[in-house]
Every structure is written in structure tokens, then in C-alpha cells.
XYZ file of N, CA, C and O in Angstrom:
656
model
N -3.791 -20.335 3.051
C -3.069 -19.915 4.309
C -3.184 -18.410 4.435
O -2.534 -17.731 3.554
N -3.839 -17.929 5.362
C -3.865 -16.509 5.529
C -2.960 -16.140 6.685
O -2.917 -16.768 7.815
N -2.329 -14.896 6.482
C -1.453 -14.391 7.581
C -2.252 -13.557 8.425
O -2.902 -12.520 7.893
N -2.477 -13.823 9.675
C -3.524 -13.260 10.486
C -3.075 -12.015 11.428
O -3.756 -11.136 11.535
N -1.829 -12.159 12.000
C -1.389 -11.132 12.931
C -0.013 -10.916 12.929
O 0.834 -11.742 12.525
N 0.402 -9.679 13.322
C 1.832 -9.368 13.400
C 2.606 -10.196 14.322
O 3.853 -10.167 14.259
N 2.002 -10.974 15.215
C 2.687 -11.702 16.118
C 3.243 -12.965 15.619
O 4.010 -13.792 16.151
N 2.728 -13.366 14.333
C 3.297 -14.567 13.656
C 4.740 -14.399 13.427
O 5.292 -13.258 13.171
N 5.338 -15.540 13.066
C 6.860 -15.555 12.798
C 7.084 -14.700 11.516
O 6.406 -14.888 10.442
N 8.163 -13.809 11.426
C 8.397 -13.072 10.249
C 8.712 -13.988 8.997
O 8.252 -13.550 7.960
N 9.225 -15.151 9.232
C 9.428 -16.104 8.174
C 8.056 -16.522 7.575
O 7.940 -16.724 6.255
N 7.118 -16.767 8.352
C 5.830 -17.026 7.788
C 5.235 -15.936 7.064
O 4.588 -16.295 6.069
N 5.316 -14.728 7.508
C 4.794 -13.631 6.787
C 5.546 -13.437 5.509
O 4.891 -13.146 4.410
N 6.829 -13.520 5.410
C 7.623 -13.454 4.217
C 7.136 -14.593 3.087
O 7.173 -14.257 1.980
N 6.959 -15.707 3.681
C 6.641 -16.831 2.837
C 5.197 -16.498 2.272
O 4.852 -16.894 1.185
N 4.304 -15.964 3.024
C 2.928 -15.676 2.590
C 3.016 -14.589 1.503
O 2.285 -14.659 0.429
N 3.813 -13.592 1.748
C 3.986 -12.586 0.764
C 4.582 -13.214 -0.669
O 4.199 -12.866 -1.693
N 5.482 -14.087 -0.487
C 6.116 -14.668 -1.788
C 5.004 -15.531 -2.390
O 4.910 -15.479 -3.551
N 4.207 -16.233 -1.700
C 3.068 -16.970 -2.238
C 2.086 -16.093 -3.030
O 1.658 -16.363 -4.262
N 1.737 -15.060 -2.291
C 0.809 -14.093 -3.030
C 1.409 -13.326 -4.257
O 0.649 -13.114 -5.246
N 2.609 -12.971 -4.113
C 3.302 -12.279 -5.137
C 3.160 -13.154 -6.428
O 2.882 -12.792 -7.482
N 3.495 -14.490 -6.327
C 3.416 -15.425 -7.366
C 1.944 -15.517 -7.893
O 1.788 -15.536 -9.184
N 1.056 -15.491 -7.063
C -0.444 -15.537 -7.567
C -0.722 -14.232 -8.288
O -1.343 -14.260 -9.357
N -0.325 -13.158 -7.799
C -0.580 -11.839 -8.411
C 0.105 -11.785 -9.811
O -0.578 -11.330 -10.773
N 1.329 -12.146 -9.822
C 1.923 -12.097 -11.136
C 1.463 -12.960 -12.196
O 1.300 -12.676 -13.300
N 0.910 -14.157 -11.691
C 0.248 -15.133 -12.637
C -1.028 -14.521 -13.104
O -1.401 -14.532 -14.329
N -1.829 -13.844 -12.267
C -3.118 -13.331 -12.653
C -2.901 -12.218 -13.802
O -3.632 -11.920 -14.562
N -1.862 -11.313 -13.411
C -1.544 -10.179 -14.220
C -0.766 -10.369 -15.488
O -0.645 -9.489 -16.335
N -0.274 -11.578 -15.790
C 0.443 -11.861 -16.870
C -0.170 -11.650 -18.151
O -1.356 -12.020 -18.375
N 0.408 -10.635 -18.849
C -0.265 -10.233 -20.100
C -1.236 -9.054 -20.045
O -1.618 -8.502 -21.101
N -1.546 -8.601 -18.915
C -2.413 -7.487 -18.759
C -1.761 -6.168 -18.636
O -0.873 -5.829 -17.657
N -1.867 -5.341 -19.594
C -1.110 -4.096 -19.696
C -1.816 -2.859 -18.917
O -1.039 -1.878 -18.647
N -3.113 -2.996 -18.648
C -3.750 -1.821 -18.070
C -3.370 -1.618 -16.666
O -3.497 -2.419 -15.797
N -2.896 -0.372 -16.388
C -2.503 -0.106 -15.069
C -3.492 -0.072 -13.940
O -3.331 -0.478 -12.804
N -4.697 0.428 -14.417
C -5.887 0.342 -13.309
C -6.200 -1.074 -12.973
O -6.448 -1.351 -11.752
N -6.329 -1.917 -14.019
C -6.580 -3.268 -13.773
C -5.548 -3.981 -12.862
O -5.733 -4.704 -11.978
N -4.277 -3.572 -13.049
C -3.219 -4.221 -12.278
C -3.261 -3.598 -10.847
O -3.179 -4.402 -9.857
N -3.570 -2.305 -10.657
C -3.742 -1.740 -9.277
C -4.924 -2.531 -8.571
O -4.804 -2.817 -7.308
N -6.075 -2.543 -9.230
C -7.270 -3.206 -8.660
C -6.907 -4.637 -8.259
O -7.285 -4.973 -7.033
N -6.175 -5.401 -8.986
C -5.848 -6.762 -8.688
C -4.978 -6.812 -7.524
O -5.205 -7.683 -6.544
N -3.969 -5.954 -7.498
C -2.918 -6.007 -6.376
C -3.796 -5.628 -5.069
O -3.631 -6.372 -4.068
N -4.522 -4.613 -5.111
C -5.193 -4.230 -3.887
C -6.232 -5.333 -3.407
O -6.249 -5.679 -2.112
N -6.957 -5.923 -4.275
C -7.814 -6.964 -3.999
C -7.201 -8.154 -3.392
O -7.618 -8.730 -2.349
N -6.264 -8.656 -4.083
C -5.521 -9.935 -3.630
C -4.750 -9.794 -2.303
O -4.757 -10.592 -1.494
N -4.175 -8.606 -2.165
C -3.381 -8.371 -0.851
C -4.396 -8.247 0.273
O -4.131 -8.756 1.422
N -5.518 -7.479 0.154
C -6.475 -7.388 1.167
C -7.108 -8.823 1.473
O -7.427 -8.987 2.751
N -7.152 -9.587 0.565
C -7.735 -10.912 0.868
C -6.669 -11.868 1.524
O -7.128 -12.632 2.431
N -5.482 -11.685 1.172
C -4.441 -12.509 1.723
C -3.961 -12.152 3.161
O -3.615 -13.118 3.809
N -4.167 -10.924 3.514
C -3.656 -10.406 4.946
C -4.891 -9.895 5.714
O -5.113 -8.698 5.531
N -5.570 -10.664 6.552
C -6.732 -10.150 7.204
C -6.396 -8.906 8.063
O -7.331 -8.174 8.426
N -5.125 -8.639 8.584
C -4.788 -7.549 9.331
C -4.850 -6.276 8.527
O -5.074 -5.116 9.052
N -5.026 -6.269 7.200
C -5.053 -5.240 6.295
C -6.566 -4.567 6.298
O -7.417 -5.312 5.893
N -6.620 -3.530 6.856
C -7.976 -2.831 7.053
C -8.354 -2.111 5.787
O -9.489 -2.034 5.398
N -7.359 -1.289 5.265
C -7.568 -0.556 4.008
C -6.317 -0.765 3.244
O -5.157 -0.740 3.711
N -6.568 -1.171 1.858
C -5.433 -1.517 1.014
C -5.802 -0.840 -0.334
O -6.812 -1.070 -0.954
N -4.868 0.146 -0.893
C -5.090 0.684 -2.182
C -4.133 1.674 -2.593
O -3.032 1.806 -1.922
N -4.352 2.188 -3.674
C -3.438 3.186 -4.386
C -3.973 4.669 -4.344
O -5.264 4.948 -4.483
N -3.063 5.571 -4.174
C -3.232 6.965 -4.399
C -2.453 7.248 -5.613
O -1.184 7.008 -5.565
N -2.958 7.705 -6.788
C -2.335 7.942 -8.032
C -1.892 9.423 -8.189
O -2.683 10.232 -7.811
N -0.714 9.573 -8.703
C -0.353 10.989 -9.069
C -1.348 11.587 -10.054
O -1.497 11.031 -11.152
N -1.814 12.654 -9.724
C -2.894 13.333 -10.589
C -2.055 13.754 -11.890
O -1.197 14.572 -11.758
N -2.535 13.498 -13.126
C -1.840 13.904 -14.271
C -1.924 15.481 -14.481
O -1.149 16.033 -15.216
N -2.904 16.095 -13.880
C -3.122 17.541 -14.014
C -2.625 18.294 -12.938
O -2.360 19.485 -12.938
N -2.205 17.630 -11.849
C -1.601 18.271 -10.538
C -0.497 17.394 -10.095
O -0.723 16.662 -9.320
N 0.824 17.616 -10.701
C 1.884 16.781 -10.410
C 2.365 16.658 -8.999
O 2.999 15.767 -8.585
N 1.754 17.410 -8.071
C 2.106 17.462 -6.727
C 0.997 16.970 -5.894
O 0.831 17.434 -4.644
N -0.018 16.291 -6.382
C -1.154 15.808 -5.669
C -1.499 14.413 -6.051
O -1.407 13.999 -7.340
N -1.978 13.664 -5.136
C -2.447 12.215 -5.326
C -3.937 12.253 -5.326
O -4.626 13.113 -4.575
N -4.537 11.370 -6.084
C -6.009 11.094 -6.207
C -6.231 9.698 -5.924
O -5.508 8.803 -6.309
N -7.293 9.359 -5.108
C -7.635 7.952 -4.806
C -7.787 7.106 -6.010
O -8.337 7.629 -7.055
N -7.179 5.938 -6.032
C -7.242 5.051 -7.045
C -7.955 3.729 -6.678
O -8.697 3.825 -5.667
N -7.739 2.639 -7.286
C -8.358 1.244 -6.889
C -7.832 1.019 -5.378
O -6.775 1.115 -4.973
N -8.996 0.575 -4.633
C -8.662 0.194 -3.275
C -9.742 -0.759 -2.728
O -10.758 -0.851 -3.382
N -9.489 -1.366 -1.533
C -10.353 -2.248 -0.831
C -10.521 -1.625 0.580
O -9.524 -1.325 1.204
N -11.591 -1.344 1.124
C -11.865 -0.886 2.439
C -12.919 0.218 2.426
O -13.776 0.318 1.517
N -12.945 0.935 3.516
C -13.837 1.987 3.756
C -13.415 3.264 2.933
O -12.378 3.122 2.265
N -14.320 4.143 2.889
C -13.948 5.431 2.136
C -12.700 5.882 2.399
O -12.205 6.112 3.434
N -11.940 6.141 1.257
C -10.662 6.776 1.349
C -10.620 8.211 1.056
O -11.744 8.791 0.552
N -9.611 8.888 1.419
C -9.533 10.383 1.160
C -9.549 10.548 -0.392
O -8.956 9.743 -0.997
N -10.150 11.690 -0.872
C -10.197 11.674 -2.309
C -8.823 12.174 -2.866
O -8.338 11.850 -3.918
N -8.237 13.258 -2.214
C -7.038 13.907 -2.709
C -6.145 14.090 -1.486
O -6.601 14.475 -0.380
N -4.821 13.942 -1.912
C -3.744 14.282 -0.772
C -2.630 14.929 -1.443
O -2.104 14.497 -2.372
N -2.246 16.105 -0.840
C -1.095 16.904 -1.490
C 0.167 16.181 -1.046
O 0.386 15.730 -0.016
N 1.105 16.320 -2.012
C 2.568 15.785 -1.671
C 2.982 16.500 -0.415
O 2.779 17.558 -0.206
N 3.485 15.701 0.552
C 4.032 16.191 1.838
C 3.004 16.253 2.942
O 3.317 16.469 4.043
N 1.709 15.839 2.613
C 0.751 15.844 3.726
C 0.382 14.478 4.072
O 0.092 13.599 3.191
N 0.392 14.267 5.406
C 0.051 12.935 5.968
C 1.114 11.867 5.481
O 2.234 12.293 4.969
N 0.839 10.675 5.723
C 1.751 9.528 5.503
C 1.882 9.328 3.909
O 3.024 9.100 3.483
N 0.783 9.263 3.246
C 0.819 9.115 1.780
C 1.578 10.268 1.074
O 2.363 10.018 0.254
N 1.291 11.472 1.515
C 1.974 12.525 0.876
C 3.447 12.689 1.165
O 4.178 12.994 0.321
N 3.754 12.269 2.359
C 5.201 12.215 2.670
C 5.966 11.132 1.996
O 7.041 11.338 1.399
N 5.312 9.876 1.714
C 5.901 8.901 0.892
C 6.078 9.353 -0.508
O 7.162 9.123 -1.217
N 5.108 10.084 -1.123
C 5.152 10.631 -2.483
C 6.279 11.689 -2.575
O 7.129 11.613 -3.372
N 6.322 12.586 -1.728
C 7.292 13.704 -1.736
C 8.703 13.115 -1.552
O 9.589 13.506 -2.322
N 8.899 12.107 -0.630
C 10.183 11.692 -0.378
C 10.567 10.509 -1.167
O 11.818 9.999 -1.148
N 9.634 9.879 -1.802
C 9.826 8.648 -2.659
C 10.440 7.542 -1.698
O 11.448 6.849 -2.183
N 10.019 7.505 -0.575
C 10.596 6.533 0.381
C 9.461 5.762 1.185
O 8.476 6.517 1.469
N 9.513 4.546 1.423
C 8.497 3.806 2.099
C 8.381 4.508 3.549
O 9.446 4.664 4.251
N 6.995 4.549 4.075
C 6.851 5.024 5.343
C 6.193 3.892 6.176
O 5.218 3.327 5.713
N 6.743 3.656 7.291
C 6.062 2.599 8.335
C 5.761 3.449 9.519
O 6.770 4.028 10.129
N 4.463 3.582 9.827
C 4.036 4.270 11.035
C 3.338 3.374 12.004
O 2.222 2.879 11.597
N 3.888 3.195 13.158
C 3.406 2.311 14.145
C 2.149 2.924 14.723
O 1.190 2.097 15.226
N 1.896 4.201 14.929
C 0.747 4.835 15.450
C 0.531 5.926 14.659
O 1.129 7.056 14.873
N -0.450 6.019 13.797
C -0.815 7.055 12.896
C -1.274 8.243 13.581
O -1.064 9.448 13.182
N -1.738 8.140 14.864
C -2.329 9.209 15.609
C -1.176 10.109 16.139
O -1.309 11.320 16.468
N 0.067 9.578 16.089
C 1.232 10.319 16.667
C 2.090 10.877 15.538
O 3.015 11.561 15.678
N 1.564 10.514 14.164
C 2.275 11.148 12.955
C 1.894 12.552 12.746
O 0.755 12.805 12.517
N 2.856 13.489 12.716
C 2.551 14.757 12.431
C 1.828 14.974 11.150
O 2.148 14.661 10.084
N 0.597 15.571 11.243
C -0.241 15.823 9.858
C -0.825 14.692 9.417
O -1.373 14.730 8.293
N -0.993 13.667 10.234
C -1.787 12.482 9.750
C -3.154 12.909 9.341
O -3.927 13.650 9.912
N -3.621 12.364 8.215
C -4.995 12.557 7.621
C -5.812 11.337 8.051
O -5.611 10.254 7.694
N -6.751 11.624 8.811
C -7.722 10.615 9.384
C -8.955 10.311 8.411
O -10.032 10.817 8.641
N -8.703 9.501 7.416
C -9.721 9.112 6.530
C -10.701 8.242 7.200
O -11.900 8.264 6.915
N -10.268 7.382 8.073
C -11.023 6.490 8.998
C -10.368 6.463 10.336
O -9.306 6.014 10.415
N -11.067 6.824 11.350
C -10.594 7.028 12.767
C -10.132 5.545 13.323
O -9.370 5.515 14.204
N -10.586 4.475 12.595
C -10.171 3.177 13.120
C -8.798 2.724 12.775
O -8.318 1.773 13.365
N -8.198 3.410 11.745
C -6.780 3.166 11.462
C -5.882 3.392 12.642
O -5.996 4.416 13.033
N -4.968 2.445 12.899
C -4.048 2.706 13.983
C -2.616 2.651 13.481
O -1.768 3.420 14.038
N -2.293 1.930 12.461
C -0.976 2.022 11.868
C -0.900 1.870 10.541
O -1.997 1.562 9.759
N 0.174 2.138 9.716
C 0.085 2.298 8.246
C 1.498 2.104 7.656
O 2.432 2.317 8.233
N 1.502 1.594 6.440
C 2.552 1.498 5.625
C 2.165 2.017 4.302
O 1.121 1.752 3.691
N 3.177 2.789 3.702
C 2.900 3.542 2.365
C 4.198 3.297 1.562
O 5.320 3.644 2.035
N 4.040 2.779 0.442
C 5.151 2.391 -0.559
C 5.010 3.226 -1.752
O 3.989 3.100 -2.454
N 6.061 3.992 -2.177
C 6.028 4.702 -3.520
C 5.987 3.630 -4.680
O 6.641 2.495 -4.541
N 5.276 3.921 -5.663
C 5.143 3.064 -6.890
C 5.787 3.814 -8.159
O 5.297 4.872 -8.375
N 6.815 3.159 -8.577
C 7.534 3.807 -9.749
C 7.283 3.038 -11.015
O 7.088 1.852 -11.023
N 7.227 3.759 -12.078
C 7.146 2.895 -13.355
C 8.552 2.516 -13.791
O 9.637 2.749 -13.094
N 8.694 2.056 -15.062
C 9.816 1.457 -15.629
C 11.009 2.572 -15.751
O 12.164 2.235 -15.679
N 10.553 3.749 -15.895
C 11.581 4.836 -16.026
C 11.886 5.419 -14.841
O 12.805 6.458 -14.702
N 11.424 5.016 -13.640
C 11.588 5.676 -12.349
C 10.705 6.725 -12.015
O 10.967 7.368 -10.783
N 9.687 7.075 -12.753
C 8.828 8.120 -12.407
C 7.792 7.654 -11.423
O 7.327 6.470 -11.445
N 7.482 8.541 -10.364
C 6.550 8.220 -9.429
C 5.079 8.205 -10.127
O 4.641 9.133 -10.724
N 4.396 7.037 -9.968
C 2.964 6.942 -10.667
C 1.942 6.894 -9.467
O 0.848 7.145 -9.760
N 2.275 6.366 -8.263
C 1.311 6.376 -7.324
C 1.940 5.960 -5.921
O 3.229 5.761 -5.906
N 1.281 5.899 -4.807
C 1.748 5.209 -3.675
C 0.712 4.099 -3.374
O -0.465 4.296 -3.619
N 1.313 3.142 -2.678
C 0.465 1.929 -2.190
C 0.272 2.045 -0.718
O 1.294 2.234 -0.016
N -0.867 2.178 -0.199
C -1.140 2.474 1.159
C -1.947 1.250 1.805
O -2.877 0.746 1.167
N -1.517 0.862 3.051
C -2.079 -0.155 3.741
C -2.329 0.337 5.207
O -1.154 0.708 5.740
N -3.467 0.248 5.655
C -3.701 0.618 7.022
C -4.224 -0.638 7.717
O -4.742 -1.616 7.258
N -3.972 -0.590 9.113
C -4.484 -1.713 10.051
C -5.123 -1.064 11.256
O -4.757 0.067 11.642
N -6.042 -1.805 11.927
C -6.717 -1.214 13.154
C -5.820 -1.427 14.350
O -6.192 -0.929 15.365
N -4.777 -2.170 14.279
C -3.937 -2.348 15.382
C -2.700 -1.721 15.297
O -2.163 -1.418 14.075
N -2.048 -1.180 16.335
C -0.840 -0.354 16.178
C 0.288 -1.438 15.850
O 0.337 -2.583 16.266
N 1.306 -0.807 15.268
C 2.535 -1.524 14.908
C 2.338 -2.795 14.188
O 2.952 -3.779 14.381
N 1.426 -2.752 13.194
C 1.124 -3.940 12.450
C 2.071 -4.207 11.269
O 2.020 -5.335 10.729
N 2.987 -3.250 10.898
C 3.840 -3.352 9.750
C 5.306 -3.327 10.230
O 5.585 -2.705 11.148
N 6.192 -4.041 9.518
C 7.618 -3.950 9.789
C 8.439 -4.031 8.432
O 7.880 -3.906 7.426
N 9.682 -4.322 8.627
C 10.563 -4.453 7.487
C 10.216 -5.496 6.514
O 10.465 -5.422 5.390
N 9.665 -6.536 7.071
C 9.254 -7.766 6.211
C 8.189 -7.123 5.186
O 8.225 -7.602 4.066
N 7.160 -6.525 5.778
C 6.169 -5.804 4.854
C 6.822 -5.025 3.823
O 6.475 -5.040 2.674
N 7.629 -4.055 4.270
C 8.190 -3.060 3.472
C 9.011 -3.762 2.344
O 8.756 -3.496 1.063
N 9.924 -4.658 2.640
C 10.700 -5.425 1.648
C 9.677 -6.176 0.551
O 9.918 -6.018 -0.563
N 8.777 -6.890 1.043
C 7.893 -7.613 0.312
C 7.109 -6.694 -0.665
O 6.813 -7.011 -1.925
N 6.566 -5.593 -0.112
C 5.626 -4.731 -0.966
C 6.547 -4.045 -1.914
O 6.143 -3.789 -3.104
N 7.607 -3.599 -1.611
C 8.460 -2.783 -2.546
C 8.895 -3.729 -3.648
O 8.853 -3.403 -4.855
N 9.191 -5.024 -3.387
C 9.591 -5.966 -4.352
C 8.324 -6.195 -5.284
O 8.388 -6.191 -6.620
N 7.240 -6.535 -4.736
C 5.983 -6.853 -5.561
C 5.586 -5.686 -6.425
O 5.359 -5.767 -7.626
N 5.573 -4.423 -5.873
C 5.194 -3.305 -6.597
C 6.107 -2.941 -7.827
O 5.839 -2.602 -8.917
N 7.429 -3.165 -7.524
C 8.439 -3.117 -8.608
C 8.148 -4.047 -9.743
O 8.317 -3.687 -10.923
N 7.850 -5.302 -9.293
C 7.701 -6.301 -10.428
C 6.376 -6.033 -11.194
O 6.239 -6.456 -12.387
N 5.362 -5.523 -10.548
C 4.106 -5.263 -11.168
C 4.036 -3.997 -12.105
O 3.519 -3.912 -13.047
N 4.808 -2.944 -11.638
C 4.671 -1.646 -12.329
C 6.041 -1.185 -13.026
O 5.872 -0.290 -13.884
N 7.056 -1.686 -12.607
C 8.359 -1.221 -13.186
C 8.876 -2.119 -14.309
O 9.869 -1.795 -15.065
N 8.255 -3.238 -14.436
C 8.706 -4.328 -15.417
C 8.244 -3.903 -16.849
O 7.341 -3.176 -17.030
């Protein structure tokens, strides 16, 4: 069962997230490698939600603590580096807060990696000690594709995958 559009009932979307979370956690059981975990999350979520145009991680650069570098993702070419505070991803990293943007073209300082992106959600990813390790970025080609259901489900999933 694929969740196709934002117009479906929120309960259906929440149920799909719960189903995919269980699948992801089963696949990752026993896998300690962070890159493998990120690649699996990006791949499985991209496959589960057709509205997701770009799905992936920007990882905190170990050599530049205030900069993100592209990590595992599914989709078209991503930006290679993003400074904290720049664009939606940089804002999420700087503030350590999930960002839901209904219209990326109206977001001050938006970085247009692909002009087809219309809306975006970015969730900070913390390790078990609470340190920021990455942000998880999802773009859609339609405006207002993301809501609090997405935020809650993605925050929970990423916490279970990376903070456990």
C-alpha cells in the first residue's frame, strides 16, 4: 500500500508511516553502520511515499562542525554542502528543529538544488547523546505536501534508528 498524495486521510498516512517504520527497523536490526542505516531509511521511505521527490541526509561534516555535506539519498542531484543557517536544511541544523515549508520558493534563502521542488520537510537527526549528526530532508514537487503527521512520524523513526 503506497501513500500517494497529501489529500489522503491523515490516519491513512500515519498508518503507512507505522508500517514502513516497522519494516525499516526489521531490516536494520543488528546493523551498526550509520551510512548503511541512512541509505536504507532514504531508500525505503522514497519507495513507500511516491509524493517524496528527493529523500536523504545531509551529514554534519566532521571537519567543519557548522556545515552539512550530502549523505545517502534518493533523487536528483543534491547540493553538496550547506552551511548551518542557510536554506531549509541549514536552518533545521542550526535550530535543531523540524522545518515544514509549504512553498520553498517563498522561504528566505532557499537553496534551489532542483527547481522542481515545491515543498520540503527537514528533520534534525540526533545520536544517543543528543548530538546533531545530520538532517533528514524530503522534497516534493507539489506545494504543501507535508504536515504534522509527517513531522511526528519522521521524528519518531529517526530517533529510533539513530538515537537508540
